[in-house]
Short mmCIF file of C-alpha atoms in Angstrom, two decimals:
data_model
loop_
_atom_site.label_atom_id
_atom_site.label_comp_id
_atom_site.label_asym_id
_atom_site.label_seq_id
_atom_site.Cartn_x
_atom_site.Cartn_y
_atom_site.Cartn_z
CA MET A 1 10.04 -57.60 34.16
CA SER A 2 7.23 -55.69 32.81
CA ASP A 3 3.78 -56.97 31.06
CA ALA A 4 5.64 -54.83 27.89
CA GLU A 5 8.97 -56.41 28.30
CA ARG A 6 7.31 -59.92 28.97
CA LEU A 7 5.52 -58.88 25.33
CA LEU A 8 8.28 -57.51 23.51
CA THR A 9 10.10 -61.04 24.63
CA ARG A 10 7.23 -63.14 22.70
CA LEU A 11 6.99 -60.61 19.59
CA VAL A 12 10.60 -60.21 18.50
CA ALA A 13 10.06 -64.27 18.00
CA PHE A 14 7.99 -64.33 15.49
CA ASP A 15 10.36 -64.27 12.36
CA THR A 16 8.13 -60.81 10.61
CA THR A 17 11.28 -59.59 7.80
CA SER A 18 8.95 -58.72 4.88
CA SER A 19 10.16 -61.66 3.52
CA GLU A 20 7.65 -63.76 5.26
CA SER A 21 4.32 -64.01 6.44
CA ASN A 22 2.98 -62.62 9.87
CA LEU A 23 0.23 -64.69 10.35
CA ALA A 24 1.44 -65.92 13.31
CA LEU A 25 2.03 -62.75 15.08
CA VAL A 26 -1.33 -62.05 14.19
CA ARG A 27 -3.23 -65.44 15.51
CA TYR A 28 -0.86 -64.50 18.83
CA VAL A 29 -2.07 -61.18 18.91
CA GLU A 30 -5.68 -61.95 18.50
CA ASP A 31 -5.46 -65.10 21.25
CA TYR A 32 -4.00 -62.52 23.57
CA LEU A 33 -6.53 -60.47 22.37
CA ALA A 34 -9.31 -62.40 22.63
CA SER A 35 -8.16 -63.75 26.44
CA HIS A 36 -9.34 -60.29 27.50
CA GLY A 37 -12.55 -60.36 25.71
CA VAL A 38 -11.76 -58.25 22.63
CA ASP A 39 -12.96 -59.32 19.39
CA ALA A 40 -9.95 -58.78 16.19
CA GLU A 41 -10.85 -58.05 13.05
CA ARG A 42 -8.41 -59.27 10.19
CA VAL A 43 -7.69 -57.53 6.68
CA MET A 44 -6.33 -59.68 4.28
CA SER A 45 -3.49 -59.24 2.06
CA PRO A 46 -4.03 -60.32 -1.78
CA CYS A 47 -1.60 -63.14 -1.74
CA GLY A 48 -3.83 -64.33 1.83
CA ASN A 49 -0.69 -65.19 3.33
CA LYS A 50 -0.65 -61.59 5.31
CA ALA A 51 -2.74 -59.19 7.60
CA ASN A 52 -3.57 -56.12 8.62
CA LEU A 53 -5.14 -56.47 12.16
CA ILE A 54 -8.05 -54.02 13.79
CA ALA A 55 -9.47 -54.30 17.33
CA ARG A 56 -11.40 -51.65 19.21
CA ILE A 57 -12.42 -51.77 22.87
CA GLY A 58 -14.14 -49.37 24.88
CA PRO A 59 -17.84 -47.46 23.55
CA ASP A 60 -18.91 -47.67 19.72
CA ALA A 61 -19.01 -44.16 20.36
CA PRO A 62 -17.22 -40.78 17.98
CA GLY A 63 -13.60 -39.86 18.16
CA GLY A 64 -11.33 -42.10 20.38
CA VAL A 65 -7.99 -42.75 19.62
CA MET A 66 -5.94 -45.58 17.00
CA LEU A 67 -2.75 -46.64 17.93
CA SER A 68 -0.97 -48.27 14.93
CA GLY A 69 1.65 -50.10 13.95
CA HIS A 70 3.30 -52.30 11.09
CA THR A 71 4.43 -55.66 12.33
CA ASP A 72 7.25 -56.68 9.84
CA VAL A 73 10.66 -55.98 10.40
CA VAL A 74 13.54 -55.15 7.75
CA PRO A 75 16.47 -58.35 7.23
CA VAL A 76 19.19 -59.75 9.13
CA ALA A 77 21.01 -61.40 6.61
CA GLY A 78 24.76 -60.12 6.58
CA GLN A 79 24.50 -58.44 9.27
CA PRO A 80 26.62 -58.72 12.13
CA TRP A 81 24.44 -59.94 15.42
CA SER A 82 25.94 -60.58 18.81
CA SER A 83 22.91 -63.06 19.34
CA ASP A 84 19.84 -64.60 17.44
CA PRO A 85 18.14 -60.96 16.73
CA PHE A 86 14.81 -63.08 16.97
CA THR A 87 15.08 -63.94 20.87
CA LEU A 88 15.04 -60.35 22.81
CA ARG A 89 18.65 -59.98 24.77
CA ASP A 90 18.94 -58.04 28.24
CA GLY A 91 22.15 -56.48 27.51
CA GLY A 92 22.66 -55.27 31.13
CA ASP A 93 22.71 -51.85 30.09
CA GLY A 94 19.12 -50.59 30.13
CA ARG A 95 18.63 -51.57 26.81
CA LEU A 96 16.69 -54.40 25.31
CA TYR A 97 18.51 -55.82 21.61
CA GLY A 98 16.38 -57.32 18.99
CA ARG A 99 15.08 -57.52 15.85
CA GLY A 100 12.35 -54.68 16.02
CA THR A 101 12.95 -53.89 19.11
CA CYS A 102 12.99 -50.14 18.33
CA ASP A 103 10.58 -51.03 15.03
CA MET A 104 8.32 -50.88 16.26
CA LYS A 105 8.00 -53.83 18.01
CA GLY A 106 8.26 -52.59 21.33
CA PHE A 107 5.17 -49.71 20.67
CA LEU A 108 2.85 -52.72 19.77
CA ALA A 109 4.02 -54.77 23.23
CA CYS A 110 3.10 -51.36 25.00
CA VAL A 111 -0.17 -50.99 23.63
CA LEU A 112 -0.75 -54.44 24.18
CA ALA A 113 0.07 -54.36 28.44
CA LYS A 114 -2.35 -52.27 28.07
CA VAL A 115 -4.91 -53.92 26.92
CA PRO A 116 -6.05 -55.45 30.53
CA ASP A 117 -6.34 -51.45 31.79
CA TRP A 118 -8.36 -50.90 29.13
CA VAL A 119 -10.21 -53.33 29.50
CA ARG A 120 -11.49 -52.80 33.03
CA ALA A 121 -11.68 -49.23 32.32
CA PRO A 122 -14.96 -47.71 32.07
CA LEU A 123 -13.70 -45.71 29.31
CA LYS A 124 -16.16 -43.34 27.39
CA GLN A 125 -13.69 -43.01 23.93
CA PRO A 126 -12.73 -45.99 22.16
CA VAL A 127 -8.89 -46.74 21.66
CA TYR A 128 -9.38 -48.89 18.59
CA LEU A 129 -5.51 -51.14 17.95
CA GLY A 130 -4.37 -50.98 14.19
CA PHE A 131 -1.53 -53.36 13.41
CA SER A 132 -0.03 -53.55 9.73
CA TYR A 133 1.50 -55.56 7.49
CA ASP A 134 5.11 -54.66 4.80
CA GLU A 135 5.20 -50.95 5.79
CA GLU A 136 9.07 -52.07 4.92
CA ILE A 137 8.33 -52.22 1.73
CA GLY A 138 6.77 -49.10 0.75
CA CYS A 139 3.69 -48.99 3.46
CA VAL A 140 2.03 -51.84 0.95
CA GLY A 141 -0.40 -53.06 3.98
CA ALA A 142 -1.75 -49.63 5.76
CA PRO A 143 -4.03 -48.06 2.83
CA ALA A 144 -6.69 -51.56 3.06
CA LEU A 145 -5.95 -51.44 6.86
CA ILE A 146 -6.99 -46.63 6.37
CA ARG A 147 -9.74 -48.38 3.91
CA ARG A 148 -11.81 -50.18 6.63
CA PHE A 149 -11.25 -48.33 9.30
CA CYS A 150 -12.90 -45.43 8.19
CA GLU A 151 -15.91 -47.55 6.12
CA HIS A 152 -16.52 -49.86 9.60
CA TYR A 153 -14.95 -48.13 12.67
CA SER A 154 -14.41 -44.58 12.49
CA THR A 155 -13.89 -41.23 10.80
CA THR A 156 -13.03 -39.63 13.81
CA ALA A 157 -10.58 -41.17 15.78
CA HIS A 158 -7.11 -39.15 15.99
CA VAL A 159 -4.14 -41.57 14.80
CA ILE A 160 -0.88 -41.64 17.38
CA VAL A 161 1.71 -44.06 14.55
CA GLY A 162 3.86 -45.48 16.85
CA GLU A 163 7.08 -44.82 15.03
CA PRO A 164 10.87 -45.01 17.29
CA THR A 165 10.68 -40.61 17.73
CA SER A 166 12.42 -40.83 21.46
CA MET A 167 8.01 -40.04 23.15
CA GLN A 168 8.79 -37.22 20.84
CA PRO A 169 6.17 -36.08 18.54
CA VAL A 170 6.64 -36.04 14.63
CA VAL A 171 4.14 -33.45 12.92
CA ALA A 172 5.55 -34.26 9.67
CA GLN A 173 7.53 -36.04 7.40
CA LYS A 174 8.28 -36.64 3.97
CA GLY A 175 6.81 -38.51 1.17
CA ALA A 176 8.81 -41.29 -0.59
CA THR A 177 9.01 -43.59 -3.61
CA ASN A 178 11.26 -45.85 -4.80
CA LEU A 179 11.61 -45.98 -8.95
CA ARG A 180 13.61 -48.57 -10.88
CA THR A 181 15.02 -46.65 -14.11
CA THR A 182 16.27 -49.11 -16.94
CA VAL A 183 18.89 -47.53 -20.32
CA THR A 184 18.53 -49.58 -23.23
CA GLY A 185 21.55 -48.92 -25.24
CA ARG A 186 23.10 -50.84 -28.22
CA GLU A 187 26.19 -53.23 -28.36
CA ALA A 188 29.43 -52.96 -29.72
CA HIS A 189 32.79 -53.37 -29.30
CA SER A 190 34.18 -50.37 -27.67
CA SER A 191 36.68 -49.14 -30.08
CA GLN A 192 33.49 -48.62 -32.47
CA VAL A 193 32.46 -46.16 -30.23
CA ASN A 194 30.30 -44.43 -33.21
CA GLN A 195 28.60 -47.99 -33.88
CA GLY A 196 27.15 -48.32 -30.61
CA THR A 197 25.05 -46.77 -28.11
CA SER A 198 26.26 -47.17 -24.14
CA ALA A 199 23.54 -48.02 -21.35
CA ILE A 200 26.10 -47.18 -18.73
CA HIS A 201 27.45 -43.13 -20.59
CA VAL A 202 23.74 -42.75 -20.69
CA ALA A 203 22.74 -43.72 -17.41
CA ALA A 204 25.67 -41.27 -16.17
CA ARG A 205 24.18 -38.27 -17.39
CA LEU A 206 21.00 -39.59 -15.53
CA VAL A 207 22.20 -39.54 -12.60
CA THR A 208 23.32 -36.80 -13.03
CA PHE A 209 20.46 -35.42 -13.83
CA ILE A 210 18.50 -36.85 -10.81
CA GLU A 211 21.01 -35.13 -8.28
CA ASP A 212 21.24 -32.19 -9.71
CA THR A 213 17.48 -31.22 -9.69
CA MET A 214 17.35 -32.26 -6.09
CA ALA A 215 20.48 -28.93 -5.98
CA ALA A 216 17.67 -26.97 -8.41
CA LEU A 217 15.35 -27.36 -5.80
CA ALA A 218 16.53 -25.92 -2.82
CA ASP A 219 18.76 -22.78 -4.88
CA GLU A 220 15.05 -22.49 -5.78
CA GLY A 221 14.06 -22.67 -2.38
CA ARG A 222 11.76 -25.00 -1.74
CA VAL A 223 13.10 -25.76 1.52
CA ASP A 224 11.37 -26.51 4.91
CA GLU A 225 13.40 -25.22 8.09
CA ALA A 226 11.73 -28.35 9.95
CA PHE A 227 13.67 -31.03 8.21
CA ASN A 228 17.11 -31.34 8.99
CA VAL A 229 17.49 -32.04 5.27
CA PRO A 230 14.97 -29.01 4.24
CA HIS A 231 14.62 -29.94 0.88
CA THR A 232 13.28 -32.66 -0.56
CA SER A 233 16.05 -35.10 -1.76
CA LEU A 234 16.71 -37.30 -4.89
CA HIS A 235 19.15 -39.97 -4.49
CA VAL A 236 20.98 -43.36 -6.31
CA GLY A 237 21.23 -46.13 -4.48
CA LYS A 238 22.32 -48.60 -6.62
CA ILE A 239 23.10 -49.33 -10.44
CA LYS A 240 24.63 -52.30 -12.55
CA GLY A 241 24.74 -52.37 -15.82
CA GLY A 242 27.29 -53.86 -18.95
CA THR A 243 28.87 -57.16 -19.97
CA ALA A 244 32.73 -56.59 -20.21
CA ILE A 245 34.90 -53.40 -19.97
CA ASN A 246 35.51 -53.67 -24.23
CA ILE A 247 31.88 -54.10 -25.29
CA MET A 248 29.69 -50.98 -24.73
CA ALA A 249 26.99 -51.41 -22.41
CA ARG A 250 23.50 -52.88 -23.37
CA GLU A 251 22.34 -52.22 -20.94
CA CYS A 252 22.35 -50.10 -17.15
CA GLN A 253 19.85 -50.06 -14.40
CA PHE A 254 19.06 -47.70 -11.53
CA GLU A 255 17.09 -47.72 -8.77
CA TRP A 256 16.34 -43.96 -6.80
CA GLU A 257 14.27 -42.66 -4.67
CA ILE A 258 12.53 -39.36 -4.06
CA ARG A 259 11.76 -37.76 -0.96
CA HIS A 260 9.65 -34.90 -0.57
CA LEU A 261 8.35 -32.32 1.31
CA PRO A 262 4.57 -32.90 2.38
CA THR A 263 4.31 -29.97 0.80
CA GLU A 264 5.67 -31.30 -2.79
CA THR A 265 4.76 -33.77 -5.15
CA PHE A 266 5.62 -37.28 -6.63
CA ASP A 267 4.33 -36.46 -9.93
CA ASP A 268 5.25 -32.19 -9.66
CA ILE A 269 9.13 -33.59 -8.80
CA TYR A 270 9.19 -37.14 -11.07
CA ALA A 271 7.66 -34.44 -14.53
CA ARG A 272 11.49 -32.96 -13.92
CA PHE A 273 12.88 -36.09 -14.97
CA GLU A 274 10.42 -37.53 -16.89
CA ALA A 275 11.36 -34.34 -19.32
CA PHE A 276 14.67 -34.60 -19.16
CA CYS A 277 14.52 -38.69 -20.31
CA THR A 278 12.31 -37.44 -23.75
CA GLN A 279 14.44 -34.66 -24.29
CA LEU A 280 17.78 -36.53 -24.07
CA SER A 281 16.39 -39.67 -26.00
CA ALA A 282 15.73 -37.37 -28.67
CA GLU A 283 19.06 -35.21 -28.97
CA LEU A 284 20.29 -39.03 -29.55
CA GLN A 285 17.88 -40.37 -31.72
CA ALA A 286 19.10 -36.96 -33.45
CA LYS A 287 22.86 -38.40 -33.97
CA GLY A 288 21.08 -41.83 -35.10
CA LYS A 289 21.83 -43.47 -31.27
CA GLN A 290 19.10 -46.44 -30.20
CA VAL A 291 18.18 -46.21 -27.12
CA GLU A 292 15.04 -46.51 -25.05
CA ILE A 293 14.27 -45.71 -21.51
CA THR A 294 11.88 -46.31 -18.85
CA THR A 295 10.52 -46.00 -15.48
CA GLU A 296 8.72 -48.14 -12.96
CA ALA A 297 7.84 -47.51 -9.49
CA LEU A 298 8.63 -50.05 -7.28
CA ASN A 299 6.11 -49.76 -4.66
CA VAL A 300 2.99 -47.14 -4.23
CA THR A 301 3.64 -43.61 -3.77
CA VAL A 302 4.10 -42.54 -0.05
CA PRO A 303 2.50 -39.57 1.16
CA GLY A 304 3.85 -37.46 3.68
CA LEU A 305 2.71 -36.41 6.88
CA ALA A 306 1.82 -32.27 6.71
CA ASP A 307 1.94 -30.04 9.94
CA ARG A 308 -1.23 -29.34 9.70
CA ASP A 309 -5.22 -30.08 10.46
CA ASN A 310 -3.77 -32.07 13.83
CA ASP A 311 -4.24 -29.54 16.67
CA ARG A 312 -6.24 -32.18 18.74
CA VAL A 313 -4.41 -34.52 18.31
CA ILE A 314 -0.98 -33.19 18.82
CA ARG A 315 -3.28 -32.18 22.30
CA LEU A 316 -3.72 -35.71 22.98
CA ALA A 317 -0.16 -36.31 23.50
CA LYS A 318 1.71 -32.92 24.75
CA ASP A 319 -1.27 -33.15 28.00
CA HIS A 320 -0.16 -36.33 28.83
CA LEU A 321 4.40 -36.08 27.58
CA PRO A 322 6.38 -34.47 30.29
CA ALA A 323 7.35 -30.56 29.47
CA GLY A 324 9.33 -29.53 27.12
CA CYS A 325 7.68 -32.03 24.87
CA CYS A 326 8.29 -30.05 21.27
CA ASP A 327 6.99 -30.76 17.43
CA HIS A 328 9.75 -32.95 15.28
CA ALA A 329 9.87 -33.26 11.07
CA VAL A 330 11.33 -36.31 10.24
CA ALA A 331 12.74 -37.41 6.67
CA TYR A 332 11.79 -40.91 6.88
CA ALA A 333 8.60 -42.17 5.57
CA THR A 334 5.81 -44.35 7.43
CA GLU A 335 1.93 -44.68 7.44
CA ALA A 336 1.12 -41.34 9.14
CA GLY A 337 0.57 -39.25 5.67
CA GLN A 338 -1.86 -41.64 4.38
CA PHE A 339 -3.85 -41.61 7.83
CA GLN A 340 -4.15 -38.07 7.57
CA GLY A 341 -4.94 -38.27 3.48
CA GLN A 342 -7.90 -39.55 4.69
CA GLY A 343 -9.45 -37.19 6.87
CA LEU A 344 -7.79 -38.57 10.63
CA GLN A 345 -6.24 -36.28 12.65
CA THR A 346 -2.35 -38.23 12.63
CA ILE A 347 1.34 -37.62 14.88
CA ILE A 348 4.00 -39.99 15.22
CA LEU A 349 4.79 -40.92 18.11
CA GLY A 350 6.54 -43.75 19.58
CA PRO A 351 10.05 -45.02 22.25
CA GLY A 352 13.13 -45.80 20.60
CA SER A 353 15.13 -43.99 19.08
CA ILE A 354 15.37 -43.99 14.18
CA ALA A 355 18.59 -44.11 14.61
CA GLN A 356 18.72 -47.93 15.96
CA ALA A 357 16.07 -49.09 13.59
CA HIS A 358 16.96 -50.92 11.16
CA GLN A 359 20.78 -51.85 12.66
CA PRO A 360 22.33 -54.84 13.32
CA ASP A 361 21.79 -55.34 17.41
CA GLU A 362 18.75 -53.31 17.43
CA TYR A 363 18.26 -51.97 21.16
CA VAL A 364 15.31 -50.54 22.54
CA GLU A 365 16.18 -48.99 25.71
CA ARG A 366 13.99 -49.99 29.04
CA SER A 367 13.28 -45.93 29.98
CA GLN A 368 11.44 -45.14 26.64
CA LEU A 369 9.48 -48.31 26.74
CA GLU A 370 8.78 -46.85 30.39
CA ALA A 371 8.03 -43.02 29.02
CA CYS A 372 5.21 -45.04 26.43
CA THR A 373 3.80 -46.66 29.47
CA ALA A 374 2.99 -43.54 31.12
CA PHE A 375 2.07 -41.95 27.99
CA LEU A 376 -0.40 -44.50 28.03
CA ASP A 377 -1.48 -44.55 31.48
CA ASN A 378 -2.21 -40.89 31.27
CA MET A 379 -4.16 -40.79 28.31
CA THR A 380 -6.48 -43.39 30.02
CA GLY A 381 -6.93 -41.29 32.46
CA ALA A 382 -7.90 -38.69 29.97
CA MET A 383 -10.31 -41.12 28.24
CA GLN A 384 -11.81 -42.14 31.58
CA ARG A 385 -12.77 -38.23 31.85
CA HIS A 386 -13.89 -37.50 27.78
CA GLU A 387 -11.41 -34.72 27.84
#
């Protein structure tokens, strides 16, 4: 069993579902680093039940690289797992099963396994570790980690966010914002439709507008073919409302998302929806219909990662990856755009495939852990030579 696999066994055993504390895992990592003479700093959450962790190995010098990953995982409730999701299982098929193996404790394990080598090596540039909390519920913890890192550690380090990319460099991602819209109408008997306002009917018009907006953006040519969905996407994932079939619904609520291209902004896209809400409300009220539409953000807007200002970190990656690696763009959100927003050259690169993330019987292939370890080994040699 490799060092990375042994560490992954320990990391998976911590239930760091986003609804739970990650402090037990943080203490374990702190103790592990301390056993190798490495100090780590906590950046606590406002509630005090979670923490980011920052550590530096090597000299207090300009440059270097930050290896960043999140400690939280998505829930397992309701998923048909074949075994205990918080016990690492060797499937005998080259795969290691368990919650977080792919997303993204496999990367954390590979990084931690390299700590003894980094401590022994005469590094000429620093290696930073940045482990965050609550990425899975909207990249909540990373802003405080990044702020602390830039103020007290470095503004010149390059950043590799180790999300699962099958060890292929990702240079662009979409931004993401989750929203909840509540429509309040007026109840009435369904035989007297002229006396009430159905919140469900109004919500249906909003949902249709959301889909039409996505089509309009594509029609306007606002596309980037680097993405497999080449335009900003808008999607309604949940909707509920009404009390009975013969009552005009007083309330309807739906939850939706905007995943915008990195060349666009959330505000620009959302402004179209907001303008339509104003227009629709005015039309209904002019007809004597009572309606209220309110929308709240469920998370801070996660910025996209743009393929720009990243030449050095791409070179750092490609110089130490097998030949044939090419740049990719992804639609899922990560903390990478938050690092880039603070002026740090950033890419996404890590073991495992996003296809296995969040799934029952989540797994990472041993070959992916080996590829990540080989990359880190190669990168270490370069940092000893200060390339």
